[in-house]
N, CA and C of each residue as an Amber inpcrd file, in Angstrom:
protein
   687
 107.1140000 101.9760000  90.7080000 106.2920000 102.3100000  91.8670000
 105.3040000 101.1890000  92.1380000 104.7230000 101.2650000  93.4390000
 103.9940000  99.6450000  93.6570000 102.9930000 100.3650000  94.9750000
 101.6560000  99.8630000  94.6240000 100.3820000 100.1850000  95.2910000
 100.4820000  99.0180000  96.3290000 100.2730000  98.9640000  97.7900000
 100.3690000  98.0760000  98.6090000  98.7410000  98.0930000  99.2780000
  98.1540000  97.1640000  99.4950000  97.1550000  97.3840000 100.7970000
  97.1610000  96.1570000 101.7070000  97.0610000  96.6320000 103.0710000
  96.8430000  95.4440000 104.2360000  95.7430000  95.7680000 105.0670000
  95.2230000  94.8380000 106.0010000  94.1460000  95.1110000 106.2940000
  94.6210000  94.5080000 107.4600000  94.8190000  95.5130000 108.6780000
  94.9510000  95.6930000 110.5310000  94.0660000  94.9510000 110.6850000
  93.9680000  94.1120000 111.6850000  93.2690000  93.2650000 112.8720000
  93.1810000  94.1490000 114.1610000  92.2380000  94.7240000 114.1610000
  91.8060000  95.6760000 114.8500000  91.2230000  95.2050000 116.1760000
  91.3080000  94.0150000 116.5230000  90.8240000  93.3650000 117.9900000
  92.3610000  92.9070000 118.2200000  93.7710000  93.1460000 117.8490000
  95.1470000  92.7060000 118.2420000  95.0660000  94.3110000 119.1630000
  95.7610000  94.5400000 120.2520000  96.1280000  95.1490000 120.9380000
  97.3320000  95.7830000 120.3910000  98.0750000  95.1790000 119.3930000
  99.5940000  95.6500000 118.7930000  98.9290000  96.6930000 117.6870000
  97.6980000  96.0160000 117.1080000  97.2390000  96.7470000 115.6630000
  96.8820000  98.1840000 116.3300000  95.9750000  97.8240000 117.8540000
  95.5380000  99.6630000 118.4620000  96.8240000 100.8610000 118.8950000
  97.5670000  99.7610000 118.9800000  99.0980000 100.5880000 119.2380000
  99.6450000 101.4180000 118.2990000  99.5830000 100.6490000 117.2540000
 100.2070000 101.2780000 115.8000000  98.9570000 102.2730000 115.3920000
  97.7280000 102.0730000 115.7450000  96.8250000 102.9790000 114.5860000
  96.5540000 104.1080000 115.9110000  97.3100000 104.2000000 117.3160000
  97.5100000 105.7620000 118.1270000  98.3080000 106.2200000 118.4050000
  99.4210000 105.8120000 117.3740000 100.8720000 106.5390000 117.2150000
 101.1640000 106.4470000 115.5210000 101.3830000 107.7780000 115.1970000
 101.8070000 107.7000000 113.7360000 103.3240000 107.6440000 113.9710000
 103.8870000 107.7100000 114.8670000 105.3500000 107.6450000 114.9320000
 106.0530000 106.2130000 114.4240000 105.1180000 105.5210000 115.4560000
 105.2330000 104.1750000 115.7540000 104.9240000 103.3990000 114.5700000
 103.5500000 103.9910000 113.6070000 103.3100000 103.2300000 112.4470000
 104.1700000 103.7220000 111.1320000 104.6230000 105.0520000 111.1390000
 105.5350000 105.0720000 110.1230000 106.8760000 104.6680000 109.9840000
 107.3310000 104.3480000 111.8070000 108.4490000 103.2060000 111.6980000
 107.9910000 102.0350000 111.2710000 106.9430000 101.4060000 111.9440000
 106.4410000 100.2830000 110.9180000 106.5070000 100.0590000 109.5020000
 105.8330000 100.9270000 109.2250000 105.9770000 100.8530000 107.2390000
 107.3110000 101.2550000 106.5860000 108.2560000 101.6380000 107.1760000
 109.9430000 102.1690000 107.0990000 110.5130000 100.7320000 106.9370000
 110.1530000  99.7810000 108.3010000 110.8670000  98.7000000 108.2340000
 110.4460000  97.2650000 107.1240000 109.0990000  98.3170000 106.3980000
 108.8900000  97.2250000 105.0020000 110.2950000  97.0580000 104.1690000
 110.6680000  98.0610000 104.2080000 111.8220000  97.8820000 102.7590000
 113.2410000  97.5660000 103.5480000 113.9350000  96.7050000 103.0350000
 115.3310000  96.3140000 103.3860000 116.1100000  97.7850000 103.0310000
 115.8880000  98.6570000 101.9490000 116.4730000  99.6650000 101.7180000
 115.7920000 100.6940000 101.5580000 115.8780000 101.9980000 102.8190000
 115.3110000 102.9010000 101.9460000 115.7140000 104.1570000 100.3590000
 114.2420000 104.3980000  99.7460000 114.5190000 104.9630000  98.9800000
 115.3600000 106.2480000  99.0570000 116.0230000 106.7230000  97.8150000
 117.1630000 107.4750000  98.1000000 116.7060000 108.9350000  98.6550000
 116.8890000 109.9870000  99.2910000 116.1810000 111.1850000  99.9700000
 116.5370000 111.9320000  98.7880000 115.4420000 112.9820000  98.4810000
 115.5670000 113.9640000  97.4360000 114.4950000 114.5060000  97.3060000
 113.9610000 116.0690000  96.9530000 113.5130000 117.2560000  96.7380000
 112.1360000 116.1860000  95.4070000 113.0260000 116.0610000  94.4900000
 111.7960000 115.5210000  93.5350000 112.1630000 113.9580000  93.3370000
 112.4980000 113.4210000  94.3660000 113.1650000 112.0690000  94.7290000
 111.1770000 111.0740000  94.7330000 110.7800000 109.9910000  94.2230000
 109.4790000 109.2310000  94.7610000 110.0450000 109.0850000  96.0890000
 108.7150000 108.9150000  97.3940000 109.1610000 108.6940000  98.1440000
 107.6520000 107.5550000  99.0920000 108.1140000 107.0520000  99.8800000
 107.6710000 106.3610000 100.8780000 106.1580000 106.8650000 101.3790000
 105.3310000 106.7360000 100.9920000 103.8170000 107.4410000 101.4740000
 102.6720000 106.2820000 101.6440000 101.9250000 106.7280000 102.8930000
 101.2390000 105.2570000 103.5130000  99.9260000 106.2460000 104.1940000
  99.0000000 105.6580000 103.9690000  97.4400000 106.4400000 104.8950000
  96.5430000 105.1130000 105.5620000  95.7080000 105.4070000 106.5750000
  95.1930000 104.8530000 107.2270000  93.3790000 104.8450000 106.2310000
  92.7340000 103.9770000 105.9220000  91.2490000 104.4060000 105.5150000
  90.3900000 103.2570000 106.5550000  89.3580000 103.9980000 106.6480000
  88.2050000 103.1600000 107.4230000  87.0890000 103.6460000 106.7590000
  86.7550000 101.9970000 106.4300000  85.4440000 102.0870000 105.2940000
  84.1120000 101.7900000 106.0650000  83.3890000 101.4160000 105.1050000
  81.6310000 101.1010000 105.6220000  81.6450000  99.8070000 106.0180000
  82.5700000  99.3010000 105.5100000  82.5340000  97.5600000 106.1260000
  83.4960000  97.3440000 107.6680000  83.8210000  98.2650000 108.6460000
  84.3270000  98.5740000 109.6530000  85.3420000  98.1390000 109.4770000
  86.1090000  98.0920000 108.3250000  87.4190000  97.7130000 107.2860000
  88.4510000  98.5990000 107.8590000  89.9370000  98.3710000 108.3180000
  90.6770000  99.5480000 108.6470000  92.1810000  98.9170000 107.9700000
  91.8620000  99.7800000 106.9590000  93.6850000  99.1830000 105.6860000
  94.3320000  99.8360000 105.3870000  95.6740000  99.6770000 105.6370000
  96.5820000 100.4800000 105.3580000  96.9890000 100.5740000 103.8950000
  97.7620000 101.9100000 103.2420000  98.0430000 101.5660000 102.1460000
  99.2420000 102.1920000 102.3360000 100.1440000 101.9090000 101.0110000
 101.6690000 102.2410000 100.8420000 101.5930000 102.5710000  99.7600000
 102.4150000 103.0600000  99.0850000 103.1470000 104.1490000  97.8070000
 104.1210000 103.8930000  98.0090000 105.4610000 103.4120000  97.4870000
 106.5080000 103.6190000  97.3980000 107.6210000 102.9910000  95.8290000
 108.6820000 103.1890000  95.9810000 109.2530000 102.9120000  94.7500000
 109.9190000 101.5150000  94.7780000 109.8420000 100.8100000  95.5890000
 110.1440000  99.2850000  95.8950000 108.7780000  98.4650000  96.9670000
 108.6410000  96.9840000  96.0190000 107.6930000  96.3460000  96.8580000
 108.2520000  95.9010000  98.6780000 107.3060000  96.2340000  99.5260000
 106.9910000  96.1540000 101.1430000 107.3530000  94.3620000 101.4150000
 108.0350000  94.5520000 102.3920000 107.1690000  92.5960000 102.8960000
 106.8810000  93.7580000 104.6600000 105.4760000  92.8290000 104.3040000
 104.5930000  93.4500000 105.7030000 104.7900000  92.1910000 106.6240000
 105.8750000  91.2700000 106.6730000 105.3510000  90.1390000 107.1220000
 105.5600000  90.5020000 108.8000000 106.2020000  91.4930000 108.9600000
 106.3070000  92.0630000 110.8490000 105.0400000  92.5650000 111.0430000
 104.5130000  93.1280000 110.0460000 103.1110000  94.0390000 110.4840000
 101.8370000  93.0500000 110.5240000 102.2320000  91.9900000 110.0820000
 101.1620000  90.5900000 109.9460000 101.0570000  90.0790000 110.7020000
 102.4530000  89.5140000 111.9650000 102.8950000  89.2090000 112.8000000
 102.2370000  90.0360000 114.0120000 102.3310000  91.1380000 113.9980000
 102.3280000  92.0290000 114.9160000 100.5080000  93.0590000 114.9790000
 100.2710000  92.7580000 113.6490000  98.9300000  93.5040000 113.6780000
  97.4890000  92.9650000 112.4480000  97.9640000  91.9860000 112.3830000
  97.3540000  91.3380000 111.2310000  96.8000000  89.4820000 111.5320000
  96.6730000  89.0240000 110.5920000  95.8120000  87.5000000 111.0460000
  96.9930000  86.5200000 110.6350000  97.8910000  86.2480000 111.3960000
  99.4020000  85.5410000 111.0570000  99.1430000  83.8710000 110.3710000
  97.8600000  83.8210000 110.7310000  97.6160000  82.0340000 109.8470000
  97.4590000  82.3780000 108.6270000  96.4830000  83.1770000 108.3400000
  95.7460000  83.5000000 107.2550000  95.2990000  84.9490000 106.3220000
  96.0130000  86.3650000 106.8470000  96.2990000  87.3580000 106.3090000
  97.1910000  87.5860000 105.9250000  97.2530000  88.3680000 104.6000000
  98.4060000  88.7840000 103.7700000  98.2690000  90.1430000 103.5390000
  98.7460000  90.6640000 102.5670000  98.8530000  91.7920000 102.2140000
  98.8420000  91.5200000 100.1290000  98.3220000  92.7370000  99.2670000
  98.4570000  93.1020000  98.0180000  99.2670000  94.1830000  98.0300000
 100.3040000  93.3470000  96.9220000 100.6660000  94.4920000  96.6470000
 100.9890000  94.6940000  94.3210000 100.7690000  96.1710000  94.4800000
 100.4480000  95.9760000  92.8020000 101.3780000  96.7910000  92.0220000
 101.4960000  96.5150000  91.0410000 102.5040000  97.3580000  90.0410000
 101.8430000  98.6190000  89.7210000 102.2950000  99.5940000  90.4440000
 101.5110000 101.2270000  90.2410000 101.9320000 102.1480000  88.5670000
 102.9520000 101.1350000  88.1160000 103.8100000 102.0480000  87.0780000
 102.4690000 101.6970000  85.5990000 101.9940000 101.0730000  85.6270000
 100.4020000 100.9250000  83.9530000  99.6570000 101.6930000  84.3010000
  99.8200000 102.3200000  86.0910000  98.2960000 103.3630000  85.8760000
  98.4390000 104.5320000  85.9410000  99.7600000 104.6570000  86.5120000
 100.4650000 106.0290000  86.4940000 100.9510000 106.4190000  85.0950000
 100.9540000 105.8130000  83.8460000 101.4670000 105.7750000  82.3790000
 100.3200000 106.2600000  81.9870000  99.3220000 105.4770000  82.1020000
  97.1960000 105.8560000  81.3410000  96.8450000 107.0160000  81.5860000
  97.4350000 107.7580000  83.0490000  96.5320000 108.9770000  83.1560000
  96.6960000 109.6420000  82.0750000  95.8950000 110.3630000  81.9060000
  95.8260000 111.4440000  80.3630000  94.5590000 112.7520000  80.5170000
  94.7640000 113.8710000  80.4300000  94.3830000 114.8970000  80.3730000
  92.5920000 114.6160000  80.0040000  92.1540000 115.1940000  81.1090000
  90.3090000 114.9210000  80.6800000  89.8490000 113.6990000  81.5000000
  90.5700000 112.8620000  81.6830000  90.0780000 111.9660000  82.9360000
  89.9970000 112.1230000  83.8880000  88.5760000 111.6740000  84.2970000
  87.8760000 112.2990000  85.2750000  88.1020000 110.6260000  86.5590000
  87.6970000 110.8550000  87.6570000  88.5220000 110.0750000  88.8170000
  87.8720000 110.4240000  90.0560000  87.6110000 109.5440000  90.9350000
  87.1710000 109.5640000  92.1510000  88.1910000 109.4290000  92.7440000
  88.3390000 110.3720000  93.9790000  89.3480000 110.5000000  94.5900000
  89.1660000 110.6100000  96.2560000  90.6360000 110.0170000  96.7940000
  90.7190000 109.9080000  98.6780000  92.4110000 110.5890000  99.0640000
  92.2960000 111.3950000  99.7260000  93.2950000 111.9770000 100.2920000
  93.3680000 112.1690000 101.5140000  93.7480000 112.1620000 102.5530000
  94.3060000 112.4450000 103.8980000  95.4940000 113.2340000 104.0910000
  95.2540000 114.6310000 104.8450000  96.1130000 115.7170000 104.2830000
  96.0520000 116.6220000 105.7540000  97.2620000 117.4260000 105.6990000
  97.0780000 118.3670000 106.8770000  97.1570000 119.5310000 106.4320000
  96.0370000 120.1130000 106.6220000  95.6850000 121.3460000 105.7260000
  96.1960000 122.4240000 106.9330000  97.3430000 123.5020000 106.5450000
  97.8480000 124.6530000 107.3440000  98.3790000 125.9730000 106.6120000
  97.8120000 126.7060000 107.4710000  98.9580000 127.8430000 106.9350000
  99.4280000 128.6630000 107.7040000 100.4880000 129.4560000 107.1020000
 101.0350000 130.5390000 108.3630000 100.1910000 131.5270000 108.8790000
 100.4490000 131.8480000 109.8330000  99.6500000 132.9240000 110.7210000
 100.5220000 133.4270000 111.9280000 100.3080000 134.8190000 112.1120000
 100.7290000 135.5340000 113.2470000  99.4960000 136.4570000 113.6260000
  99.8430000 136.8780000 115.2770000  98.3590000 137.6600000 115.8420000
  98.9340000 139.1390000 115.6480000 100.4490000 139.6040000 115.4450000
 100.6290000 141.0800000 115.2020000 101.8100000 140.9330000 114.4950000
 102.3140000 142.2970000 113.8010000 103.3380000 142.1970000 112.8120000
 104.8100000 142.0750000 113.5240000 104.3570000 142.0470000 115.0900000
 105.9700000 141.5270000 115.6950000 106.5560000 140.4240000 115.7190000
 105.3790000 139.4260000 115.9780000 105.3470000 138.1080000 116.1020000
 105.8270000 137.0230000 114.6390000 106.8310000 136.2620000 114.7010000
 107.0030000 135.3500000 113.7700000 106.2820000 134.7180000 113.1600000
 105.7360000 134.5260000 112.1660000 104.6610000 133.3480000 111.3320000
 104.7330000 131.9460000 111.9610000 104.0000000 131.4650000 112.4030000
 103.7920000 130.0610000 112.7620000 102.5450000 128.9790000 111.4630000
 103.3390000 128.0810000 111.5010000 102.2940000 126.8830000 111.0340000
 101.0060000 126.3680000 112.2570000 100.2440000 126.9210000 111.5990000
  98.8120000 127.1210000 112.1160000  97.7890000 125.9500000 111.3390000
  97.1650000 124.9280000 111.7230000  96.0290000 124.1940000 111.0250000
  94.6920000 125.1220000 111.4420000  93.9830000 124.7630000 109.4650000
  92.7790000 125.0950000 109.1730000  92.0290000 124.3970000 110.0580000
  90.7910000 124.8020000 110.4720000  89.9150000 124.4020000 111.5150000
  88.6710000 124.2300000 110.7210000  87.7430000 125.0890000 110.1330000
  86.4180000 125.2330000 109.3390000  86.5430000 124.1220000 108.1920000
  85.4000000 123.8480000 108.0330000  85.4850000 123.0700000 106.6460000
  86.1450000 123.3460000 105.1390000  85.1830000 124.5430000 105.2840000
  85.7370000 125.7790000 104.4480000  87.1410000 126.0320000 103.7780000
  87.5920000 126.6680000 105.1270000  89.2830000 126.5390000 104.9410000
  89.6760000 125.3480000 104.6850000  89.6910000 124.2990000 105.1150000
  89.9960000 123.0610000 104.7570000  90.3270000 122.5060000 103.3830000
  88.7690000 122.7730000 102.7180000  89.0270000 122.6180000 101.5490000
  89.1440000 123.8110000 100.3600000  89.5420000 124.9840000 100.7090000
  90.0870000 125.9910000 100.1240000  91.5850000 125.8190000 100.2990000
  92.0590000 124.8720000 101.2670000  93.7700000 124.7340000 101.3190000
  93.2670000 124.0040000 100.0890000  93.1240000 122.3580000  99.9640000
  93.1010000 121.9180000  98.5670000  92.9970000 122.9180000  97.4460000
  92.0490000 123.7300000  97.1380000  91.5730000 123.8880000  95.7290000
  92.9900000 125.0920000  95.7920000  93.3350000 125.7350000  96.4810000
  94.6930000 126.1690000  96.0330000  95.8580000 125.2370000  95.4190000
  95.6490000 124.5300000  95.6970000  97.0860000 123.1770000  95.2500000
  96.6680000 122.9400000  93.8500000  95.6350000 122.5810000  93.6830000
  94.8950000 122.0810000  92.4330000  95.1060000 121.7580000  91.3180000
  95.6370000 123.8590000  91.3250000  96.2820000 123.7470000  89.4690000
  97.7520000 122.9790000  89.6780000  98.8680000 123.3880000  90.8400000
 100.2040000 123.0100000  90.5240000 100.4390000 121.2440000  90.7610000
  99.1650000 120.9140000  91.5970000  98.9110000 119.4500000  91.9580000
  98.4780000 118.4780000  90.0570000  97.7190000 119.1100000  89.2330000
  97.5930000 118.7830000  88.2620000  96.5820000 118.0370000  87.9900000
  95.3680000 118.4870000  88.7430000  93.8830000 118.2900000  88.7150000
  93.4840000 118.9970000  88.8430000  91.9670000 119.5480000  88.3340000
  90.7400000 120.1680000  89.4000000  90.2460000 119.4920000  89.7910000
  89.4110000 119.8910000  90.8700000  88.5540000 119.4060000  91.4650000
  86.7800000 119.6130000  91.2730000  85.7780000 118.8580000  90.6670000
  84.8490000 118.7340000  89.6980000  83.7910000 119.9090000  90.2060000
  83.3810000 120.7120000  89.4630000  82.4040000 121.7990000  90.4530000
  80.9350000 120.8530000  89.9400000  79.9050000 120.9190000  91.1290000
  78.5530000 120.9940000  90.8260000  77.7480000 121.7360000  89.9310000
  77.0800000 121.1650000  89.4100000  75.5420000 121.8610000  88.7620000
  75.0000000 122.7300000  90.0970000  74.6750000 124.1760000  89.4270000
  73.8030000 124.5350000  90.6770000  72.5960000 123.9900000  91.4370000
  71.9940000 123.0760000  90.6440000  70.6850000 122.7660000  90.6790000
  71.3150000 121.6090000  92.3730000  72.6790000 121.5330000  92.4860000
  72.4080000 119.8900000  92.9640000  73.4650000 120.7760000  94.3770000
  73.7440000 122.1170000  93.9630000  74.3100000 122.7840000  95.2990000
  72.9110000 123.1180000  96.4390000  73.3660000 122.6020000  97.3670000
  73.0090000 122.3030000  98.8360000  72.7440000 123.7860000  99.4020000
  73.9200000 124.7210000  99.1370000  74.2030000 125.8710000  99.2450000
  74.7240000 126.9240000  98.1800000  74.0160000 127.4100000  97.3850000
  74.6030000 127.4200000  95.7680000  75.6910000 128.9010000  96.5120000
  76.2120000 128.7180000  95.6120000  77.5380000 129.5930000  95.9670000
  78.2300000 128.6020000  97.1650000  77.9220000 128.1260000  97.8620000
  79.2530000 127.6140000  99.0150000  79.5570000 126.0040000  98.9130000
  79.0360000 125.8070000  98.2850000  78.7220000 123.8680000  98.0840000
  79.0960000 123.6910000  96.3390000  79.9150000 124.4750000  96.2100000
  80.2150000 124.4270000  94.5160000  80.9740000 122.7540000  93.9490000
  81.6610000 122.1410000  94.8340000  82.5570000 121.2430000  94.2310000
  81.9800000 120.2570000  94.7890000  82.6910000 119.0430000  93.7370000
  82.1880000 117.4200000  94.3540000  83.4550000 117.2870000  95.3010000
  83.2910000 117.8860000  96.6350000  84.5090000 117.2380000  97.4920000
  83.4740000 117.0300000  98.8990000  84.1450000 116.6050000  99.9150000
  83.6040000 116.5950000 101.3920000  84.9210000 116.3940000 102.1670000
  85.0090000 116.8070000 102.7020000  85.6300000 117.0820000 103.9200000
  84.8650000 116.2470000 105.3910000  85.9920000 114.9540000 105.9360000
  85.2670000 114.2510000 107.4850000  86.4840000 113.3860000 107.4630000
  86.0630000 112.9070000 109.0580000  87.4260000 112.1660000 109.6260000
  88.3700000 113.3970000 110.1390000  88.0730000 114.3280000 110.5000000
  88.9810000 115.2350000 111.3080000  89.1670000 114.4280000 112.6370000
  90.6940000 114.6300000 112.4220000  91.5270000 114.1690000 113.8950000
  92.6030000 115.0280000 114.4540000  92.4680000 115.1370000 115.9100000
  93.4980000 115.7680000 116.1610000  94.3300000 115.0060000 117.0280000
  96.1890000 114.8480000 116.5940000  97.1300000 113.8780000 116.7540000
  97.7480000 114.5630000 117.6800000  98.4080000 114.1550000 118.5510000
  99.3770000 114.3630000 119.6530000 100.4240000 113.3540000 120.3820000
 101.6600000 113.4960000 119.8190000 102.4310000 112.6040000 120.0830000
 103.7170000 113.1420000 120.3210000 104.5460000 112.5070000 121.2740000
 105.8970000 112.8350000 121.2680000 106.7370000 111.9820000 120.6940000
 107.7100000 112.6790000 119.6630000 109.0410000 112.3610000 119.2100000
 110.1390000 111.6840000 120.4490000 110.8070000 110.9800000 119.8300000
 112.0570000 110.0990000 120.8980000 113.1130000 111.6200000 120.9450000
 113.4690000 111.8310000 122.1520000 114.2350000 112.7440000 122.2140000
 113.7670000 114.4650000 122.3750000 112.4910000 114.4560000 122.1950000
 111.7150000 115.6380000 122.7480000 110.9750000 115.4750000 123.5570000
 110.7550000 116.1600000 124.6790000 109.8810000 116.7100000 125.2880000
 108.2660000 117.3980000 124.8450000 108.3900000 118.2940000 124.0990000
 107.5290000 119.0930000 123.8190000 106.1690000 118.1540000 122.6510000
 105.1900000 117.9560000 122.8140000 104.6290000 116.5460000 121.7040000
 104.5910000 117.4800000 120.4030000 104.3820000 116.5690000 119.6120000
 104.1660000 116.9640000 117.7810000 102.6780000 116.8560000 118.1510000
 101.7730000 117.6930000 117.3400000 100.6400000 117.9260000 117.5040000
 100.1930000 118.3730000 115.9310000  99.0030000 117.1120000 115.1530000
  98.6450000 117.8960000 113.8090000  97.1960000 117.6360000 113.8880000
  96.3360000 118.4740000 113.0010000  94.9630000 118.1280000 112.4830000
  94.8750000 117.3550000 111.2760000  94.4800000 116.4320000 110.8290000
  94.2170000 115.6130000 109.8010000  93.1540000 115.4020000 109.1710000
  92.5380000 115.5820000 107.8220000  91.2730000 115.4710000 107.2000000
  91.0320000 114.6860000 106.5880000  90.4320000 114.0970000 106.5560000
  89.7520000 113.0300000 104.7340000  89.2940000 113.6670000 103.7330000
  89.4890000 114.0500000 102.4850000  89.2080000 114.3290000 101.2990000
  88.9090000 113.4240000 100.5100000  87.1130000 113.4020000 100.4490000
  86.7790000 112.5120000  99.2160000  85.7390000 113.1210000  98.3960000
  86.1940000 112.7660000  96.8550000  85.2880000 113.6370000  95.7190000
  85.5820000 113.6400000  94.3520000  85.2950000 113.9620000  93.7460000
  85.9730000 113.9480000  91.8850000  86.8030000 114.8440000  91.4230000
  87.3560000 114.2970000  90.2540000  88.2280000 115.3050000  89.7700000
  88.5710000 114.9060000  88.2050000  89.2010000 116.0260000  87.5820000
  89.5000000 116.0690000  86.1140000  90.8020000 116.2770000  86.3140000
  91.8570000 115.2630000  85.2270000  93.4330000 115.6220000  85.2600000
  93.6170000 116.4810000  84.0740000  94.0070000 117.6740000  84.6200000
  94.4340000 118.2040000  83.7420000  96.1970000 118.5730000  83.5120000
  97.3560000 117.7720000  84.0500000  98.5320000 117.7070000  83.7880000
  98.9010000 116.1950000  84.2190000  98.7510000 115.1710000  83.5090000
  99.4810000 114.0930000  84.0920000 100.5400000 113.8810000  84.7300000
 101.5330000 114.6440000  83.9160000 102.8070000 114.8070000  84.8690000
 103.0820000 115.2920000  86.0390000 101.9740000 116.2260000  86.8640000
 101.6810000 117.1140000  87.7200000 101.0480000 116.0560000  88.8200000
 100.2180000 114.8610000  88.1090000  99.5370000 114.4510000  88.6240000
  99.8960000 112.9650000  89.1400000 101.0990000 113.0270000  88.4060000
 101.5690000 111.8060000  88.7250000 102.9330000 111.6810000  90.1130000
 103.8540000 113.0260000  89.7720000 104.3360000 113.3650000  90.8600000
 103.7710000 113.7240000  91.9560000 102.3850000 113.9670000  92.2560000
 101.0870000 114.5040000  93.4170000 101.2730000 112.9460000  93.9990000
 100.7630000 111.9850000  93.1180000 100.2820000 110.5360000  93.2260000
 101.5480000 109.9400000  94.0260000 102.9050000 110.5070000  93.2650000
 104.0030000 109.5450000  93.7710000 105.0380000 110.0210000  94.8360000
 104.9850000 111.3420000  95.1740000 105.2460000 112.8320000  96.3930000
 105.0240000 112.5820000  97.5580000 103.0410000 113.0890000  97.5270000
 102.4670000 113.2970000  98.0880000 102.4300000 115.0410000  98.3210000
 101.1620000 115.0340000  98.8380000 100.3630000 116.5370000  98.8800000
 100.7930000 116.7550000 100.0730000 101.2590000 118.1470000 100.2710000
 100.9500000 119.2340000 101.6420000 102.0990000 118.1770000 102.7940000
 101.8890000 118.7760000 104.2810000 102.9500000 118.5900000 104.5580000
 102.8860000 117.0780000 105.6900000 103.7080000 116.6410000 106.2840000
 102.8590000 115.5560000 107.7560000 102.9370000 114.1730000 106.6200000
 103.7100000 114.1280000 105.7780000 103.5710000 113.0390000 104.8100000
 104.4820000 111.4980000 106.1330000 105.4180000 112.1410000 106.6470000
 105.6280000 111.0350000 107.7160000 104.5970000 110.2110000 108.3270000
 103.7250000 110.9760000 108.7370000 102.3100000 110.5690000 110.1800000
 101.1700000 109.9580000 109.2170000 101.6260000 109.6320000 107.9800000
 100.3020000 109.6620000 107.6810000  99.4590000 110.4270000 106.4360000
 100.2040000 111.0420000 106.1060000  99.4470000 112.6240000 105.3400000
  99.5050000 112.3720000 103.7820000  98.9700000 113.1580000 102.7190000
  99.7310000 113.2190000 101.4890000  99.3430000 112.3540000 100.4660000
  98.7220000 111.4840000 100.8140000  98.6870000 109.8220000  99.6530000
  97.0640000 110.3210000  99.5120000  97.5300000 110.6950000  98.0740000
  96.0540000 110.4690000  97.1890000  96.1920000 109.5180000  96.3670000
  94.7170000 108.6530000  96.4810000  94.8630000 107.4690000  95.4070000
  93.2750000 108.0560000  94.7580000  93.4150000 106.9760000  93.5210000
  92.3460000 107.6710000  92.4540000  91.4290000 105.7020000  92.5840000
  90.6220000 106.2860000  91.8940000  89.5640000 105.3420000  91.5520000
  88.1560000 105.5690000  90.4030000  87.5050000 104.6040000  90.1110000
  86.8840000 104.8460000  89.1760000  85.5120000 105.2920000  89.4690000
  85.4060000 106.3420000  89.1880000  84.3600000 107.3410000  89.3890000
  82.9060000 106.8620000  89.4720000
């Protein structure tokens, strides 16, 4: 597995193209690999998120099971004299995790669940709206994801009882795009998840890392990366 990051040129007109279509940018990051990886249920697969930092920084990252050449996306959305791309061997850090390590963590996720308005009506995939819900979709995943997520000291809850965990919830977006061949647009909500956590199943946690979480992993979704707390 191999950690990638590039960093968009965000005054290219091609780079604003790609970062208001996830369609458009996950064909982009598709056409990194000469081959894609093989399709499968517990198959690693292809996972890429957008982050925008404090330094008005906007970098893409990749997950996948073969190294990227970004050199179209450099060409096309990047500084072609003088930008490159990193990319790193993910398989020494995905080996270290170990039970009790604790980790700062970033996820971008589309938090949903089913819902109907009467018992005639079919269940539809419905996105969480409240913060709340938001991050109550996470802390359900948690245990089978193979972390918790770190609770607060009361002393340092904001809201004791409702402000229990080191997470936050921001960067809500709502996406709207049409597919080639439909009519009707794809439409998702998207969150940022950033906060701490304890691994408590590496193996749990490493397929989370190399998967991806929840669903919209095409557009964007799913890629949690860890960092040092």
């Amino acid at each position: 597995m191999y950690l990638t990051r590039f960093r968009l040129n965000t005054a290219r007109l091609g780079a604003r193209r790609l970062l208001s279509s996830p369609q458009m940018l996950h064909a982009g990051v598709l056409s990194s690999f000469a081959e894609l990886p093989p399709a499968g249920e517990h198959a690693p697969r292809v996972l890429w998120r957008v982050d925008r930092n404090s330094k008005a920084e906007t970098c893409l990252y990749i997950v996948g099971p073969d190294k990227p050449d970004l050199t179209h996306l450099v060409e096309q959305a990047g500084w072609p004299e003088t930008g490159r791309w990193q990319t790193y061997d993910y398989e020494p850090f995905l080996a270290r995790l170990a039970a009790g390590d604790r980790w700062a963590f970033r996820l971008t996720a589309n938090p949903v669940h089913t819902a109907r308005r009467n018992d005639e009506e079919p269940t539809k995939v419905t996105a969480h709206v409240g913060l709340r819900h938001q991050l109550g979709w996470l802390l359900k995943r948690q245990d089978s994801a193979g972390f918790k997520v770190l609770e607060k000291p009361v002393e340092r809850q904001l809201v004791p009882g409702q402000d229990q965990h080191e997470a936050i919830v921001h960067d809500r977006r709502q996406l709207a795009f049409k597919k080639s061949g439909q009519q009707k647009p794809v439409t998702l909500v998207t969150v940022t998840f950033d906060g701490r956590l304890e691994v408590t199943d590496p193996d749990a946690l490493r397929r989370t890392l190399t998967m991806g979480l929840g669903r919209a992993k095409a557009y964007g979704c799913g890629l949690m990366t860890l960092a040092e707390a």
